Coordinates of C-alpha atoms in Angstrom, one line a residue:
X1 CA 0.0 0.0 0.0
X2 CA 2.9 2.3 0.7
X3 CA 4.2 1.9 -2.8
X4 CA 0.8 2.8 -4.2
X5 CA 0.5 5.9 -2.0
X6 CA 4.0 7.0 -3.1
X7 CA 3.4 6.4 -6.8
X8 CA 0.0 8.2 -6.7
X9 CA 1.4 11.1 -4.8
X10 CA 4.3 11.5 -7.1
X11 CA 2.1 11.3 -10.2
X12 CA -0.2 14.1 -8.8
X13 CA 2.8 16.3 -8.1
X14 CA 4.4 15.7 -11.5
X15 CA 1.2 16.6 -13.4
X16 CA 0.1 19.6 -11.5
X17 CA -2.6 18.3 -9.2
X18 CA -0.7 18.4 -5.9
X19 CA 1.7 20.9 -4.5
X20 CA 5.3 19.5 -4.8
X21 CA 5.9 20.6 -1.2
X22 CA 3.0 18.5 0.1
X23 CA 3.8 15.7 2.6
X24 CA 1.1 13.1 2.2
X25 CA 1.1 10.3 4.7
X26 CA -2.1 8.4 4.0
X27 CA -5.0 8.0 1.5
X28 CA -7.2 9.8 4.1
X29 CA -5.2 13.0 3.6
X30 CA -7.7 15.8 2.5
X31 CA -5.1 17.4 0.2
X32 CA -4.6 14.0 -1.6
X33 CA -8.3 13.4 -2.0
X34 CA -8.8 16.9 -3.5
X35 CA -6.0 16.3 -6.0
X36 CA -7.4 12.9 -7.0
X37 CA -10.8 14.5 -7.5
X38 CA -9.3 17.1 -9.8
X39 CA -7.6 14.4 -11.8
X40 CA -10.9 12.4 -12.1
X41 CA -12.7 15.5 -13.4
X42 CA -10.0 16.4 -16.0
X43 CA -8.8 13.2 -17.7
X44 CA -11.6 12.0 -20.0
X45 CA -10.6 8.3 -20.0
X46 CA -12.3 7.5 -16.7
X47 CA -15.8 6.7 -17.9
X48 CA -14.6 4.8 -21.0
X49 CA -12.3 2.6 -18.8
X50 CA -15.2 2.0 -16.3
X51 CA -17.4 0.8 -19.2
X52 CA -14.7 -1.4 -20.7
X53 CA -14.0 -3.1 -17.4
X54 CA -17.7 -3.4 -16.5
X55 CA -17.3 -1.3 -13.4
X56 CA -19.6 1.5 -12.1
X57 CA -19.0 5.0 -13.5
X58 CA -16.4 7.0 -11.6
X59 CA -17.7 9.4 -9.0
X60 CA -15.3 12.4 -8.8
X61 CA -15.1 12.1 -5.0
X62 CA -11.3 11.9 -4.7
X63 CA -11.4 8.2 -3.8
X64 CA -8.6 6.1 -5.4
X65 CA -11.0 3.6 -6.9
X66 CA -9.9 0.8 -9.3
X67 CA -10.8 2.7 -12.5
X68 CA -8.8 5.8 -11.4
X69 CA -5.8 3.6 -10.7
X70 CA -6.0 2.2 -14.3
X71 CA -6.1 5.7 -15.7
X72 CA -3.2 6.8 -13.6
X73 CA -1.1 4.1 -15.3
X74 CA -2.1 4.8 -18.9
X75 CA 0.5 6.1 -21.3
X76 CA 0.4 9.8 -21.5
X77 CA 2.1 13.0 -22.5
X78 CA 4.9 14.4 -20.3
X79 CA 3.3 17.8 -19.6
X80 CA 1.3 18.8 -16.5
X81 CA -2.4 19.3 -16.9
X82 CA -3.2 22.4 -14.9
X83 CA -0.9 24.8 -16.7
X84 CA 1.6 24.3 -19.5
X85 CA 4.4 26.8 -19.5
X86 CA 5.3 28.6 -22.8
X87 CA 8.5 29.9 -21.3
X88 CA 10.7 27.2 -22.8
X89 CA 10.4 28.1 -26.4
X90 CA 8.3 29.7 -29.2
X91 CA 6.3 28.0 -31.9
X92 CA 2.8 28.1 -33.3
X93 CA 3.9 30.0 -36.4
X94 CA 0.5 31.8 -36.6
X95 CA 2.2 34.7 -38.4
X96 CA 4.4 32.5 -40.5
X97 CA 3.5 32.3 -44.2
X98 CA 5.3 30.7 -47.1
X99 CA 5.5 31.4 -50.8
X100 CA 1.9 30.3 -51.2
X101 CA 0.8 32.6 -48.3
X102 CA -0.4 29.9 -46.0
X103 CA 0.7 28.9 -42.5
X104 CA 3.5 26.3 -42.6
X105 CA 6.2 24.7 -40.5
X106 CA 9.1 22.4 -41.4
X107 CA 9.6 19.3 -39.2
X108 CA 13.1 17.6 -39.4
X109 CA 12.8 13.9 -38.4
X110 CA 15.8 12.1 -36.9
X111 CA 15.2 8.4 -37.9
X112 CA 17.7 7.1 -35.3
X113 CA 15.9 4.9 -32.8
X114 CA 12.8 4.7 -34.9
X115 CA 11.1 1.6 -33.6
X116 CA 10.7 -1.4 -35.8
X117 CA 7.0 -1.6 -35.2
X118 CA 6.4 2.0 -36.4
X119 CA 8.8 2.1 -39.4
X120 CA 6.4 0.2 -41.8
X121 CA 3.6 2.5 -40.9
X122 CA 5.5 5.8 -40.7
X123 CA 4.4 7.2 -44.1
X124 CA 0.8 6.5 -43.4
X125 CA 0.9 8.0 -39.9
X126 CA 2.6 11.2 -41.2
X127 CA 0.2 11.4 -44.1
X128 CA -2.7 11.4 -41.6
X129 CA -1.1 13.9 -39.4
X130 CA -0.3 16.2 -42.3
X131 CA -3.8 16.1 -43.7
X132 CA -5.4 16.7 -40.3
X133 CA -3.4 19.9 -39.8
X134 CA -3.7 21.0 -43.5
X135 CA -7.5 20.8 -43.2
X136 CA -7.4 23.5 -40.5
X137 CA -4.9 25.7 -42.3
X138 CA -1.4 24.6 -41.1
X139 CA 0.9 22.7 -43.5
X140 CA 3.6 20.6 -41.8
X141 CA 6.4 19.5 -44.1
X142 CA 7.9 16.3 -42.6
X143 CA 11.6 16.0 -43.8
X144 CA 14.8 14.2 -43.1
X145 CA 18.3 14.6 -44.3
X146 CA 19.4 12.5 -47.3
X147 CA 22.8 13.1 -49.1
X148 CA 23.1 16.4 -47.3
X149 CA 19.7 17.7 -48.4
X150 CA 16.5 18.2 -46.5
X151 CA 13.9 16.0 -48.3
X152 CA 10.2 15.7 -47.8
X153 CA 9.5 12.2 -46.4
X154 CA 6.2 12.0 -48.2
X155 CA 7.1 13.3 -51.6
X156 CA 10.9 13.1 -51.8
X157 CA 11.1 16.8 -52.8
X158 CA 14.0 18.9 -51.6
X159 CA 12.6 21.4 -49.0
X160 CA 14.1 24.8 -48.6
X161 CA 13.7 26.9 -45.5
X162 CA 14.5 26.9 -41.8
X163 CA 13.6 23.9 -39.6
X164 CA 10.9 24.7 -37.1
X165 CA 10.7 21.4 -35.2
X166 CA 13.3 18.8 -34.4
X167 CA 11.5 15.4 -34.1
X168 CA 13.3 12.5 -32.5
X169 CA 12.8 9.2 -30.7
X170 CA 14.1 8.5 -27.3
X171 CA 13.3 6.6 -24.0
X172 CA 10.7 8.6 -22.1
X173 CA 10.8 8.8 -18.3
X174 CA 7.2 8.1 -17.5
X175 CA 5.9 9.7 -20.7
X176 CA 5.3 8.7 -24.3
X177 CA 5.6 12.1 -25.9
X178 CA 7.1 15.5 -24.9
X179 CA 7.3 18.8 -26.7
X180 CA 8.1 22.4 -26.1
X181 CA 4.9 24.4 -26.0
X182 CA 4.5 27.2 -28.5
X183 CA 3.9 30.8 -27.5
X184 CA 0.9 32.1 -29.3
X185 CA 2.1 35.7 -29.4
X186 CA 5.7 35.5 -30.3
X187 CA 6.2 33.4 -33.4
X188 CA 8.7 34.0 -36.2
X189 CA 9.4 32.0 -39.3
X190 CA 12.8 31.1 -37.7
X191 CA 11.4 29.8 -34.4
X192 CA 12.9 26.3 -33.7
X193 CA 11.6 24.0 -31.0
X194 CA 11.4 20.2 -30.6
X195 CA 9.2 17.2 -29.9
X196 CA 10.3 13.7 -28.7
X197 CA 8.7 10.3 -28.7
X198 CA 9.1 7.2 -26.5
X199 CA 10.3 4.6 -29.0
X200 CA 9.2 1.5 -27.1
X201 CA 5.6 2.8 -27.3
X202 CA 3.9 -0.1 -29.1
X203 CA 0.1 0.1 -29.0
X204 CA -2.1 -2.6 -30.6
X205 CA -3.4 -0.1 -33.1
X206 CA -0.1 1.4 -34.3
X207 CA -1.4 3.7 -37.0
X208 CA -4.3 5.3 -35.0
X209 CA -2.5 5.8 -31.7
X210 CA 0.7 7.0 -33.2
X211 CA -1.3 9.4 -35.3
X212 CA -3.0 10.8 -32.2
X213 CA 0.3 10.9 -30.3
X214 CA 2.1 12.9 -33.0
X215 CA -0.9 15.2 -33.5
X216 CA -0.8 15.8 -29.7
X217 CA 2.8 16.8 -29.5
X218 CA 2.6 19.0 -32.6
X219 CA -0.4 20.5 -31.0
X220 CA 1.8 21.5 -28.0
X221 CA 4.3 22.9 -30.5
X222 CA 1.5 25.1 -32.0
X223 CA 0.6 26.4 -28.5
X224 CA -2.2 24.1 -27.3
X225 CA -2.4 23.1 -23.7
X226 CA -4.2 19.9 -22.5
X227 CA -7.9 19.5 -22.8
X228 CA -10.4 17.2 -21.1
X229 CA -11.1 14.9 -24.0
X230 CA -10.0 14.9 -27.7
X231 CA -6.5 14.7 -29.1
X232 CA -5.0 17.0 -26.4
X233 CA -6.3 14.8 -23.5
X234 CA -3.2 14.0 -21.5
X235 CA -3.6 10.2 -21.9
X236 CA -4.6 8.8 -25.4
X237 CA -8.3 8.3 -25.9
X238 CA -8.9 5.2 -28.0
X239 CA -10.6 5.4 -31.4
X240 CA -10.1 9.1 -32.2
X241 CA -10.6 10.0 -35.9
X242 CA -7.5 11.0 -37.9
X243 CA -8.9 14.5 -38.6
X244 CA -9.5 17.3 -36.1
X245 CA -13.2 16.6 -35.6
X246 CA -15.7 19.3 -34.7
X247 CA -16.3 17.7 -31.4
X248 CA -12.7 18.0 -30.3
X249 CA -12.2 20.8 -27.8
X250 CA -9.0 22.0 -29.6
X251 CA -10.4 22.2 -33.1
X252 CA -12.0 25.6 -32.9
X253 CA -8.8 27.1 -31.4
X254 CA -6.7 25.7 -34.2
X255 CA -9.1 27.0 -36.8
X256 CA -9.1 30.4 -35.2
X257 CA -5.3 30.5 -35.2
X258 CA -4.7 29.1 -38.7
X259 CA -7.8 30.4 -40.5
X260 CA -9.6 27.0 -40.9
X261 CA -9.1 27.2 -44.6
X262 CA -7.7 23.9 -45.9
X263 CA -4.2 24.0 -47.3
X264 CA -3.2 21.9 -50.4
X265 CA -0.9 19.0 -49.5
X266 CA 2.1 18.6 -51.9
X267 CA 2.3 15.4 -53.9
X268 CA 0.5 12.1 -53.5
X269 CA 3.2 9.5 -53.7
X270 CA 5.2 8.4 -50.7
X271 CA 8.9 9.1 -50.6
X272 CA 11.7 6.5 -50.0
X273 CA 11.9 4.6 -46.7
X274 CA 13.9 5.9 -43.8
X275 CA 17.7 5.7 -44.1
X276 CA 19.1 2.7 -42.4
X277 CA 20.5 3.8 -39.0
X278 CA 21.8 0.4 -38.0
X279 CA 20.2 -1.8 -35.4
X280 CA 16.9 -0.3 -34.2
X281 CA 15.6 -0.9 -30.7
X282 CA 13.4 -3.9 -30.3
X283 CA 9.7 -3.2 -29.8
X284 CA 8.7 -2.6 -26.2
X285 CA 5.8 -4.0 -24.3
X286 CA 2.4 -2.8 -25.6
X287 CA 1.9 -0.1 -23.1
X288 CA -1.7 0.7 -24.1
X289 CA -2.8 -2.9 -23.9
X290 CA -2.3 -3.9 -20.3
X291 CA -2.8 -2.2 -17.0
X292 CA -2.6 -3.3 -13.3
X293 CA -5.8 -2.9 -11.4
X294 CA -5.9 -3.0 -7.6
X295 CA -9.1 -4.3 -6.1
X296 CA -8.2 -3.9 -2.5
X297 CA -7.1 -7.5 -2.0
X298 CA -4.9 -8.5 -4.9
X299 CA -3.5 -7.2 -8.2
X300 CA -5.3 -8.3 -11.4
X301 CA -4.6 -7.6 -15.1
X302 CA -7.1 -6.3 -17.5
X303 CA -6.4 -6.0 -21.2
X304 CA -7.5 -3.9 -24.1
X305 CA -7.7 -0.3 -22.8
X306 CA -5.6 2.2 -24.8

């Protein structure tokens, strides 16, 4: 029980629900209950998890019930939920226009450590992400270096212009994606920031969930904070459509920032596969397929929540 209390307290501190200076000694601590209740109200996965597991709907009463414990362990973004600081960098590019007079940003992908389970689907994932943003008025050009040139991953065109985002794979420390959050009032065409992805992240639905994950981190790069529900929910919601849907809490903001007028996507044919970077990391465990659930007497495993 002590380990569960420690892990829960640290999670709530890390993600902005509990004061880092708090000294919690039991689950009866009022400060802890208040923080748990805030988490229950914010993360939109609680009710879906309860339905999937056949358990009663979560009451946002601050009790660390089994469903809340499952959601606490779900793969999630590395940012806090209550407030995401823009002090680390600038992005968004809401005033950045290219030759065709539309909003655009150039992403430079480092293929080192690209996981084996993602590589065969990478073109499809990036195509979905690109179209989703292009439909609301922002064109991301996904590129990597080949023979000293920056080439479009999806068309193989040479791409001129400054890189806006460095995109790389790494081992996350308790997160599956992390990005510098854009500053909505201070963009320039030269603004350069970054996003990183946890390469062992191996969900059962690779294309759908990696599409959502990359959309989420690029959303941070544009200046979006977390939302309750939708793409910017801090833990991935299963089954989201590839586009920015009208029901997503972030869609109206993105359309306001980037005009909402669809941008034409260059080319239709995929470019060459990623350059061989040597031995790639082996796929990790399917983090979105299996969670530990504590029922008060023993630990049980439930599958299929992502």
